[in-house]
PDB file of C-alpha atoms in Angstrom:
ATOM      1  CA  MET A   1      59.784 158.055 187.796  1.00 55.00           C
ATOM      2  CA  ALA A   2      62.054 156.120 184.424  1.00 75.00           C
ATOM      3  CA  ARG A   3      63.384 158.530 181.966  1.00 87.00           C
ATOM      4  CA  GLU A   4      62.004 157.688 178.615  1.00 95.00           C
ATOM      5  CA  MET A   5      64.602 157.114 175.749  1.00 96.00           C
ATOM      6  CA  THR A   6      63.382 158.781 172.506  1.00 97.00           C
ATOM      7  CA  ALA A   7      66.554 158.738 170.793  1.00 97.00           C
ATOM      8  CA  LEU A   8      70.116 158.211 170.016  1.00 97.00           C
ATOM      9  CA  LYS A   9      73.219 160.867 168.733  1.00 96.00           C
ATOM     10  CA  PHE A  10      75.930 158.971 167.424  1.00 96.00           C
ATOM     11  CA  TYR A  11      79.186 161.233 167.350  1.00 94.00           C
ATOM     12  CA  PHE A  12      81.851 160.306 164.585  1.00 92.00           C
ATOM     13  CA  ARG A  13      85.744 161.195 164.954  1.00 90.00           C
ATOM     14  CA  ASN A  14      85.438 163.398 162.389  1.00 84.00           C
ATOM     15  CA  GLY A  15      83.131 165.702 163.939  1.00 86.00           C
ATOM     16  CA  GLU A  16      79.746 164.081 161.764  1.00 88.00           C
ATOM     17  CA  THR A  17      76.452 163.444 163.932  1.00 90.00           C
ATOM     18  CA  TRP A  18      73.446 161.054 162.980  1.00 93.00           C
ATOM     19  CA  THR A  19      70.544 161.329 165.392  1.00 93.00           C
ATOM     20  CA  ILE A  20      68.414 157.799 164.822  1.00 95.00           C
ATOM     21  CA  ASP A  21      64.892 158.058 166.314  1.00 95.00           C
ATOM     22  CA  ARG A  22      63.950 155.176 168.746  1.00 97.00           C
ATOM     23  CA  ARG A  23      61.363 153.459 166.393  1.00 96.00           C
ATOM     24  CA  TYR A  24      64.121 153.089 163.787  1.00 97.00           C
ATOM     25  CA  ILE A  25      66.125 150.885 166.639  1.00 98.00           C
ATOM     26  CA  GLY A  26      65.541 147.013 166.778  1.00 97.00           C
ATOM     27  CA  ASP A  27      68.321 145.340 168.875  1.00 97.00           C
ATOM     28  CA  LEU A  28      70.371 147.436 171.608  1.00 98.00           C
ATOM     29  CA  TRP A  29      72.681 146.426 174.074  1.00 98.00           C
ATOM     30  CA  ILE A  30      75.107 148.626 176.153  1.00 97.00           C
ATOM     31  CA  LYS A  31      77.787 146.788 178.045  1.00 97.00           C
ATOM     32  CA  GLN A  32      78.950 147.769 181.853  1.00 96.00           C
ATOM     33  CA  ILE A  33      78.799 151.369 181.717  1.00 96.00           C
ATOM     34  CA  THR A  34      81.142 152.994 184.251  1.00 96.00           C
ATOM     35  CA  THR A  35      81.682 156.545 185.215  1.00 94.00           C
ATOM     36  CA  SER A  36      84.947 157.998 185.371  1.00 91.00           C
ATOM     37  CA  PHE A  37      86.522 161.415 185.153  1.00 89.00           C
ATOM     38  CA  GLY A  38      88.945 162.662 182.799  1.00 81.00           C
ATOM     39  CA  ARG A  39      90.142 165.626 180.698  1.00 81.00           C
ATOM     40  CA  ILE A  40      89.307 165.358 177.022  1.00 75.00           C
ATOM     41  CA  HIS A  41      91.255 167.566 173.886  1.00 75.00           C
ATOM     42  CA  GLY A  42      92.421 169.267 176.786  1.00 81.00           C
ATOM     43  CA  SER A  43      89.086 170.464 178.449  1.00 81.00           C
ATOM     44  CA  GLU A  44      88.235 170.531 181.775  1.00 89.00           C
ATOM     45  CA  PHE A  45      88.123 167.426 183.883  1.00 88.00           C
ATOM     46  CA  VAL A  46      84.599 166.063 183.452  1.00 85.00           C
ATOM     47  CA  GLU A  47      82.263 163.639 184.447  1.00 87.00           C
ATOM     48  CA  ILE A  48      82.256 160.918 181.298  1.00 88.00           C
ATOM     49  CA  HIS A  49      80.652 157.245 181.092  1.00 94.00           C
ATOM     50  CA  PRO A  50      82.900 154.757 178.996  1.00 95.00           C
ATOM     51  CA  CYS A  51      81.273 151.142 178.283  1.00 98.00           C
ATOM     52  CA  ALA A  52      82.837 147.629 177.604  1.00 98.00           C
ATOM     53  CA  GLY A  53      80.649 147.206 174.588  1.00 98.00           C
ATOM     54  CA  PHE A  54      77.883 148.009 172.258  1.00 98.00           C
ATOM     55  CA  LYS A  55      75.859 146.478 169.722  1.00 98.00           C
ATOM     56  CA  ILE A  56      72.870 147.908 167.894  1.00 98.00           C
ATOM     57  CA  GLU A  57      70.259 147.000 164.845  1.00 98.00           C
ATOM     58  CA  ILE A  58      69.241 149.885 162.870  1.00 98.00           C
ATOM     59  CA  TYR A  59      66.410 149.002 160.595  1.00 97.00           C
ATOM     60  CA  GLN A  60      66.377 150.677 156.811  1.00 93.00           C
ATOM     61  CA  GLU A  61      64.000 153.713 157.747  1.00 93.00           C
ATOM     62  CA  GLY A  62      67.199 155.037 159.903  1.00 90.00           C
ATOM     63  CA  ASP A  63      69.050 155.564 156.625  1.00 88.00           C
ATOM     64  CA  HIS A  64      68.649 159.479 156.537  1.00 76.00           C
ATOM     65  CA  VAL A  65      69.692 162.166 158.315  1.00 62.00           C
ATOM     66  CA  GLN A  66      67.955 164.240 160.404  1.00 61.00           C
ATOM     67  CA  THR A  67      67.810 168.334 160.029  1.00 55.00           C
ATOM     68  CA  THR A  68      69.592 168.846 162.951  1.00 61.00           C
ATOM     69  CA  ASP A  69      72.483 167.103 162.088  1.00 59.00           C
ATOM     70  CA  ILE A  70      74.943 168.484 159.688  1.00 56.00           C
ATOM     71  CA  ASN A  71      76.329 165.764 157.869  1.00 57.00           C
ATOM     72  CA  LEU A  72      77.727 166.272 154.272  1.00 52.00           C
ATOM     73  CA  GLY A  73      79.325 162.510 153.924  1.00 50.00           C
ATOM     74  CA  GLY A  74      75.692 161.063 155.120  1.00 52.00           C
ATOM     75  CA  LEU A  75      73.717 163.598 152.850  1.00 56.00           C
ATOM     76  CA  GLU A  76      75.936 162.138 149.996  1.00 58.00           C
ATOM     77  CA  LEU A  77      76.282 158.506 150.766  1.00 67.00           C
ATOM     78  CA  GLY A  78      73.337 157.624 153.069  1.00 81.00           C
ATOM     79  CA  MET A  79      74.350 156.910 156.617  1.00 90.00           C
ATOM     80  CA  PHE A  80      74.195 153.263 156.435  1.00 92.00           C
ATOM     81  CA  GLU A  81      77.065 153.711 153.675  1.00 90.00           C
ATOM     82  CA  ARG A  82      78.742 156.859 155.930  1.00 89.00           C
ATOM     83  CA  ALA A  83      78.848 153.957 158.340  1.00 91.00           C
ATOM     84  CA  ARG A  84      80.047 151.205 156.731  1.00 92.00           C
ATOM     85  CA  LYS A  85      82.805 153.162 155.255  1.00 90.00           C
ATOM     86  CA  PHE A  86      84.238 154.985 158.228  1.00 90.00           C
ATOM     87  CA  GLU A  87      84.051 153.483 161.094  1.00 94.00           C
ATOM     88  CA  ASP A  88      84.615 155.927 163.667  1.00 94.00           C
ATOM     89  CA  ILE A  89      81.857 156.168 166.147  1.00 96.00           C
ATOM     90  CA  GLU A  90      83.377 157.663 169.079  1.00 95.00           C
ATOM     91  CA  ARG A  91      80.364 158.100 171.302  1.00 96.00           C
ATOM     92  CA  MET A  92      76.435 158.468 171.431  1.00 97.00           C
ATOM     93  CA  ASP A  93      74.071 160.620 173.627  1.00 97.00           C
ATOM     94  CA  ILE A  94      71.430 158.977 174.783  1.00 97.00           C
ATOM     95  CA  ILE A  95      68.464 161.006 174.545  1.00 97.00           C
ATOM     96  CA  TYR A  96      65.487 161.507 176.660  1.00 97.00           C
ATOM     97  CA  ARG A  97      61.724 163.025 176.560  1.00 95.00           C
ATOM     98  CA  ALA A  98      63.164 165.108 179.347  1.00 94.00           C
ATOM     99  CA  GLY A  99      66.101 165.710 181.313  1.00 90.00           C
ATOM    100  CA  HIS A 100      70.014 166.050 179.928  1.00 93.00           C
ATOM    101  CA  PRO A 101      71.196 163.258 177.666  1.00 94.00           C
ATOM    102  CA  ASP A 102      73.688 161.104 179.127  1.00 93.00           C
ATOM    103  CA  SER A 103      77.135 160.605 177.046  1.00 93.00           C
ATOM    104  CA  VAL A 104      78.765 157.024 176.755  1.00 97.00           C
ATOM    105  CA  TYR A 105      81.917 156.632 175.320  1.00 95.00           C
ATOM    106  CA  PHE A 106      82.955 153.189 173.164  1.00 97.00           C
ATOM    107  CA  PRO A 107      86.197 151.523 173.572  1.00 96.00           C
ATOM    108  CA  TYR A 108      88.536 152.813 170.625  1.00 94.00           C
ATOM    109  CA  LYS A 109      91.343 152.334 169.388  1.00 94.00           C
ATOM    110  CA  ASP A 110      92.982 153.383 166.197  1.00 92.00           C
ATOM    111  CA  LYS A 111      93.468 151.320 162.943  1.00 89.00           C
ATOM    112  CA  ASP A 112      96.153 153.432 161.700  1.00 84.00           C
ATOM    113  CA  THR A 113      98.183 156.157 162.298  1.00 81.00           C
ATOM    114  CA  GLU A 114      95.218 158.626 161.146  1.00 78.00           C
ATOM    115  CA  GLY A 115      93.137 157.490 163.890  1.00 72.00           C
ATOM    116  CA  LEU A 116      90.116 157.841 161.993  1.00 81.00           C
ATOM    117  CA  ASP A 117      88.689 154.099 162.159  1.00 93.00           C
ATOM    118  CA  ASN A 118      88.349 152.065 165.111  1.00 96.00           C
ATOM    119  CA  VAL A 119      89.579 148.353 165.368  1.00 97.00           C
ATOM    120  CA  TYR A 120      86.639 147.800 167.758  1.00 98.00           C
ATOM    121  CA  GLN A 121      83.946 148.507 165.373  1.00 98.00           C
ATOM    122  CA  SER A 122      82.688 146.506 162.617  1.00 98.00           C
ATOM    123  CA  THR A 123      79.671 147.497 160.330  1.00 97.00           C
ATOM    124  CA  LYS A 124      77.339 145.601 158.289  1.00 97.00           C
ATOM    125  CA  VAL A 125      74.213 145.839 156.191  1.00 97.00           C
ATOM    126  CA  SER A 126      72.028 142.718 156.058  1.00 97.00           C
ATOM    127  CA  GLU A 127      70.870 141.421 152.838  1.00 94.00           C
ATOM    128  CA  LYS A 128      68.084 139.746 154.479  1.00 94.00           C
ATOM    129  CA  THR A 129      66.702 142.367 156.864  1.00 94.00           C
ATOM    130  CA  LYS A 130      67.934 145.755 155.323  1.00 96.00           C
ATOM    131  CA  SER A 131      69.383 146.723 158.738  1.00 98.00           C
ATOM    132  CA  LEU A 132      72.295 147.992 159.773  1.00 98.00           C
ATOM    133  CA  TYR A 133      74.419 146.237 162.199  1.00 98.00           C
ATOM    134  CA  ILE A 134      76.749 147.894 164.303  1.00 98.00           C
ATOM    135  CA  VAL A 135      79.275 146.400 166.827  1.00 98.00           C
ATOM    136  CA  ILE A 136      81.829 148.187 169.208  1.00 98.00           C
ATOM    137  CA  ASP A 137      83.596 145.829 170.956  1.00 98.00           C
ATOM    138  CA  PRO A 138      87.180 144.466 171.533  1.00 98.00           C
ATOM    139  CA  THR A 139      86.608 140.716 171.844  1.00 97.00           C
ATOM    140  CA  LYS A 140      84.153 140.542 169.158  1.00 97.00           C
ATOM    141  CA  ASN A 141      82.865 141.668 165.943  1.00 98.00           C
ATOM    142  CA  VAL A 142      79.552 142.014 164.153  1.00 98.00           C
ATOM    143  CA  ASP A 143      79.626 138.526 162.225  1.00 97.00           C
ATOM    144  CA  ASP A 144      80.094 137.058 165.671  1.00 97.00           C
ATOM    145  CA  VAL A 145      77.301 138.457 167.564  1.00 97.00           C
ATOM    146  CA  TYR A 146      74.526 138.732 164.260  1.00 97.00           C
ATOM    147  CA  SER A 147      75.862 135.936 161.955  1.00 95.00           C
ATOM    148  CA  GLU A 148      72.167 134.589 161.726  1.00 94.00           C
ATOM    149  CA  GLN A 149      71.235 137.741 160.070  1.00 94.00           C
ATOM    150  CA  PHE A 150      73.876 137.794 157.232  1.00 92.00           C
TER     151      PHE A 150
END
């Protein structure tokens, strides 16, 4: 029996989160998820699932904070603006109707010495569709992937 995905939960570098209900997600593609084992921030060795690339379209109705997400930046700016201003999504959980979520780590390279923004993440809101487009990929950016939307 296949598991039914109900939402995605993004984790930002500063600890903030953003949960997006499935009905607010348009285009979605996760490239080449693999299984690795590693130690993150001094933790025990754990199984992790890095991916080679990611792209998503989030409809404008997804521009809000769930009550389960404590996110002051999102409350002040709106989640679309927060994601555009700070390109620092580290990972996401794929949440299913039943069972445990799967965590997927994105390609990440610090833009500067502060280590808050990701060189590989590009984010834009379309004037045409009002959707937010995010691409996290070492070889492509949001304009390469979604040029027809802008």
